Coordinates of C-alpha atoms in Angstrom, one line a residue:
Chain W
X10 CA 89.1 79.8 100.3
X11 CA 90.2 83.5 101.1
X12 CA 88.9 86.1 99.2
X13 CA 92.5 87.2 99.2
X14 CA 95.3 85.6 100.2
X15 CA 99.2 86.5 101.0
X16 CA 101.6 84.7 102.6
X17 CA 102.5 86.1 106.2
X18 CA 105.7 86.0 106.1
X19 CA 107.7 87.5 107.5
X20 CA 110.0 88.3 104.9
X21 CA 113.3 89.3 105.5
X22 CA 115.6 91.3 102.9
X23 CA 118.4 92.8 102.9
X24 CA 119.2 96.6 102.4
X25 CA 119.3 97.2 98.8
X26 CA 117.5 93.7 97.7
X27 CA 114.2 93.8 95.6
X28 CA 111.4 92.2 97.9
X29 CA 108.5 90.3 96.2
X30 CA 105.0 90.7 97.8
X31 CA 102.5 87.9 96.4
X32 CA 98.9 88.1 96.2
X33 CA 95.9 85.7 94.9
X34 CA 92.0 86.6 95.1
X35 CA 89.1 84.5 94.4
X36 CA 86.7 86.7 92.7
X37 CA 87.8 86.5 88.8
X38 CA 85.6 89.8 88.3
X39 CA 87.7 91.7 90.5
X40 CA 88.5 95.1 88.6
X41 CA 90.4 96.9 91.2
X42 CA 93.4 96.2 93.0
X43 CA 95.4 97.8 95.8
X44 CA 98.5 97.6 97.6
X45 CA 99.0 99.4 101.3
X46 CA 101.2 99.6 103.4
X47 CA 101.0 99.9 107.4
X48 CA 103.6 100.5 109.8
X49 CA 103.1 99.3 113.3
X50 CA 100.8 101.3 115.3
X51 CA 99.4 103.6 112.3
X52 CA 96.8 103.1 109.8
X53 CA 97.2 101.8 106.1
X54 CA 98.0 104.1 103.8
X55 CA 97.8 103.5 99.8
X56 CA 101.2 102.6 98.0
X57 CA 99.3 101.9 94.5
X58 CA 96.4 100.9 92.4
X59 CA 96.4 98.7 89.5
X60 CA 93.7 98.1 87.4
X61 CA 95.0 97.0 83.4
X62 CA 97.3 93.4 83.4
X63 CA 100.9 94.2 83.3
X64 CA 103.3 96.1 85.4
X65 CA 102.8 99.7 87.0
X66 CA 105.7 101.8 88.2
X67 CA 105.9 104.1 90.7
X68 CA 109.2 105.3 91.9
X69 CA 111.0 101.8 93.7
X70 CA 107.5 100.3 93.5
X71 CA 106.4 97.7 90.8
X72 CA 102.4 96.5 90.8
X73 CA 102.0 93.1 88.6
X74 CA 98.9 92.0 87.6
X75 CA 97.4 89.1 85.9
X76 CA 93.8 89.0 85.8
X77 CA 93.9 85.2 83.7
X78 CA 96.0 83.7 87.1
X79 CA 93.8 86.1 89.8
X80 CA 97.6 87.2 90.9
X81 CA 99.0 90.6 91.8
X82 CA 102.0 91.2 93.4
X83 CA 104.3 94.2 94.4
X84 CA 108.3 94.5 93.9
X85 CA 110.2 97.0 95.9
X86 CA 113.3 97.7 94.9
X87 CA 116.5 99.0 96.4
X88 CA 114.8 98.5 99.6
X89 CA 115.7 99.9 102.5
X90 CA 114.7 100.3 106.6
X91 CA 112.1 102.7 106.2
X92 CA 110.3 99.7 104.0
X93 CA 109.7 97.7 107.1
X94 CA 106.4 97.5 107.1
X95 CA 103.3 95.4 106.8
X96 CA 102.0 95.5 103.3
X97 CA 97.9 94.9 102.7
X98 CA 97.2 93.8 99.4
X99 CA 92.9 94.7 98.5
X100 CA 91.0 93.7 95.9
X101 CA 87.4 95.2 95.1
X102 CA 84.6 92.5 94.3
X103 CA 83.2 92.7 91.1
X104 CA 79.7 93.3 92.1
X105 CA 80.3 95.7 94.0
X106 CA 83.2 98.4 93.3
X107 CA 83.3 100.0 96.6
X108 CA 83.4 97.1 98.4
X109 CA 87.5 96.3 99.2
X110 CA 88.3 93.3 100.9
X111 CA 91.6 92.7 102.2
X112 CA 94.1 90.1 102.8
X113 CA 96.2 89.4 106.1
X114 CA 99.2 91.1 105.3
X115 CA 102.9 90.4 104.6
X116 CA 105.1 91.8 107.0
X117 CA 107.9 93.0 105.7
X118 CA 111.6 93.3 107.5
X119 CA 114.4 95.2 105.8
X120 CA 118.0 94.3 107.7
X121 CA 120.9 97.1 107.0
Chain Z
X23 CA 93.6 112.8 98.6
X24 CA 91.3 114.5 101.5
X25 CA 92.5 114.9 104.9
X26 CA 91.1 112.5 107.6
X27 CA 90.6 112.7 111.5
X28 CA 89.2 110.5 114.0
X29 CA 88.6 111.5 117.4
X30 CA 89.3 110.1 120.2
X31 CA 92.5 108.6 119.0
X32 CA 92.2 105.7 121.6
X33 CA 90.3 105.3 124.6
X34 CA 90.5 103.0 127.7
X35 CA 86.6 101.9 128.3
X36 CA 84.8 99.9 130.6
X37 CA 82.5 96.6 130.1
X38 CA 79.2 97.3 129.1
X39 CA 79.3 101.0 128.3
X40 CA 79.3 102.5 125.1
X41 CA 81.7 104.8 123.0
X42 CA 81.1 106.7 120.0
X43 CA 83.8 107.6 117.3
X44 CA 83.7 110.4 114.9
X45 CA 85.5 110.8 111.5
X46 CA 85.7 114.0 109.7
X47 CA 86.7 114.5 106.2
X48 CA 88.1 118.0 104.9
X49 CA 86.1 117.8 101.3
X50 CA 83.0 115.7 100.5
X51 CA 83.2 112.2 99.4
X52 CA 81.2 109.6 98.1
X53 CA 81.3 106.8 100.6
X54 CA 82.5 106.3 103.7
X55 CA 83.6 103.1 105.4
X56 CA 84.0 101.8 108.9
X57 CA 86.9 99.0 109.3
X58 CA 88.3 97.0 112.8
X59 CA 91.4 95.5 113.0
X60 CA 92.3 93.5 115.6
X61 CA 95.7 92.8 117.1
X62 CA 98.2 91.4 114.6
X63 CA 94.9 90.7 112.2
X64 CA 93.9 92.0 109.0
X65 CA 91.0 95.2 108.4
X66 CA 87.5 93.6 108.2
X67 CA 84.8 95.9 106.7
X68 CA 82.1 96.6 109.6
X69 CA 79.9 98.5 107.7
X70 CA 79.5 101.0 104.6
X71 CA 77.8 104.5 106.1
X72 CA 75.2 105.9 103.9
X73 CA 74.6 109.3 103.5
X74 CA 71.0 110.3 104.7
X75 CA 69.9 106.5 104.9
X76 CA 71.0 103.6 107.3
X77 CA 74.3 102.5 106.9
X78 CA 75.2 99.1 105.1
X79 CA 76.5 96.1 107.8
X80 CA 78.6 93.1 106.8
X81 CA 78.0 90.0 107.9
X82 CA 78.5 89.3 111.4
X83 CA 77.9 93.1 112.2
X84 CA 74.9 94.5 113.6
X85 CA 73.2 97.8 114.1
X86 CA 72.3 97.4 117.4
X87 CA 75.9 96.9 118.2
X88 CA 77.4 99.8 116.0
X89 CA 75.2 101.8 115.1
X90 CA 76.3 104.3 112.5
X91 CA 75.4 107.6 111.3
X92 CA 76.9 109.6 108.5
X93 CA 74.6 112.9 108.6
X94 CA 76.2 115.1 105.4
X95 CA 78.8 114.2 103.2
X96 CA 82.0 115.3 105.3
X97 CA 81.3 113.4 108.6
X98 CA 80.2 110.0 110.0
X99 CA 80.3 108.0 113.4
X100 CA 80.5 104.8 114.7
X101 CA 79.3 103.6 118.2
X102 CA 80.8 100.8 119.9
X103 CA 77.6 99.0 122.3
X104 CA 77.8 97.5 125.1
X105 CA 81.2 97.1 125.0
X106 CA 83.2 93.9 126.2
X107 CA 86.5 93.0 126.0
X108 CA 85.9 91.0 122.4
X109 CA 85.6 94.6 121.1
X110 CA 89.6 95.9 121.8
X111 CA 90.4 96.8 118.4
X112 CA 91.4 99.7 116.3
X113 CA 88.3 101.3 114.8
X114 CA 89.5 102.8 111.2
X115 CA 87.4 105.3 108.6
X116 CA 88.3 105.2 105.4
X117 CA 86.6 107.4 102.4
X118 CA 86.0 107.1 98.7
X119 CA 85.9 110.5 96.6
X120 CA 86.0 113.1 96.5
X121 CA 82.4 113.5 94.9
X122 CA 83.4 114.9 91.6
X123 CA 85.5 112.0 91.1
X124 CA 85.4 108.6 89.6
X125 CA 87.5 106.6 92.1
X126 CA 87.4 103.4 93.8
X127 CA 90.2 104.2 96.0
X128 CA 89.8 104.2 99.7
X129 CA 91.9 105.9 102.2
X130 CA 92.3 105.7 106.0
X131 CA 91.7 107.8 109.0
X132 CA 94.1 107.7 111.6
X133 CA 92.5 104.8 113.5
X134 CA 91.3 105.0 117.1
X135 CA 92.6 102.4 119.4
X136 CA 90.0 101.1 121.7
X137 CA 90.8 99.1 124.9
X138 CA 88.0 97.8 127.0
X139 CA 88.5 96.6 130.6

């Protein structure tokens, strides 16, 4: 099993849709949780951070956790074209809180 | 969140030679991180660089093949070895910090996108 998993995708929306990003880990002392996102050819830059169960808001963003199913996920709404993008979902191990392991990445495609 | 640059930003490099990769952070920061991401994969942690003390390797990664060096708190590289085609990647710093903080959050260099030949 993957220390984190998403599905691949891709996922395809259309402009103005919410699009649901999924996310499962392994470690059930994670503490720390992450979602990036990376559009092609740059590096990942940090959307949010979760860390308490429940949602967190940020702008169009939405980070879901729930520690009890070892399930985060991330709802964008109103989306739009500049949201095309691979999204990286991280989780820290419990052990070890600097140590971020990530999963492969939805990719995300927004249609006008 | 501090203010991260890798040099070179790519480089085109023959077989068996070596290439080194610097990443310089504007403030000081707790820990510093070397990542690879191959094409169309996920990041994989190479190696965790310690300040003043030999850097951390995953599994699967070796100090004779990247060696590290992070020499103060602001700055750290990475070599590439012996380089062979296996090793096309982009190489990616990321940091933790600054120091008078509490975070776990990492962020990310620009990458440097390494093509060997």
């Amino acid at each position: 099993q993957k220390e984190v998993e998403q599905n691949s995708g891709p996922l395809s929306v259309p402009e103005g849709a919410i699009a649901s990003l999924n996310c499962t880990y392994s470690d059930r002392g994670s503490q720390s949780f992450f979602w990036y996102r990376q559009y092609s050819g740059k590096s990942p830059e940090l959307i949010m951070s979760i860390y308490s169960n429940g949602d967190k808001e940020d702008g169009r963003f939405t980070a879901q956790l729930n520690k009890a199913s070892q399930y985060v996920s991330l709802l964008i709404r109103d989306s739009q074209p500049s949201d095309s993008a691979t999204y990286l979902c991280a989780v820290n191990r419990s052990w070890n809180n600097n140590d971020m392991r990530f999963g492969a990445g939805t990719r995300l495609t927004v249609k006008p | 969140s501090a203010v991260i640059s890798q040099k070179p930003s790519r480089d085109i490099c023959q077989r068996g030679t070596s290439l080194t990769i610097q990443c310089q952070v504007d403030s000081q920061v707790t820990m510093m991180f070397w990542y690879r991401q191959q094409p169309g994969q996920s990041l994989t942690l190479i190696a965790t660089a310690n300040q003043g003390s030999e850097a951390t390797y995953e599994s699967g990664f070796v100090i004779d093949k990247f060696p590290i060096s992070r020499p103060n708190l602001t700055f750290s590289t990475l070599t590439v070895s012996n380089m062979s085609p296996e090793d096309s990647s982009i190489y990616l710093c990321s940091v933790e910090g600054p120091v008078e903080s509490s975070t776990d959050t990492q962020y990310f260099g620009p990458g440097t996108r390494l093509t060997v030949l």
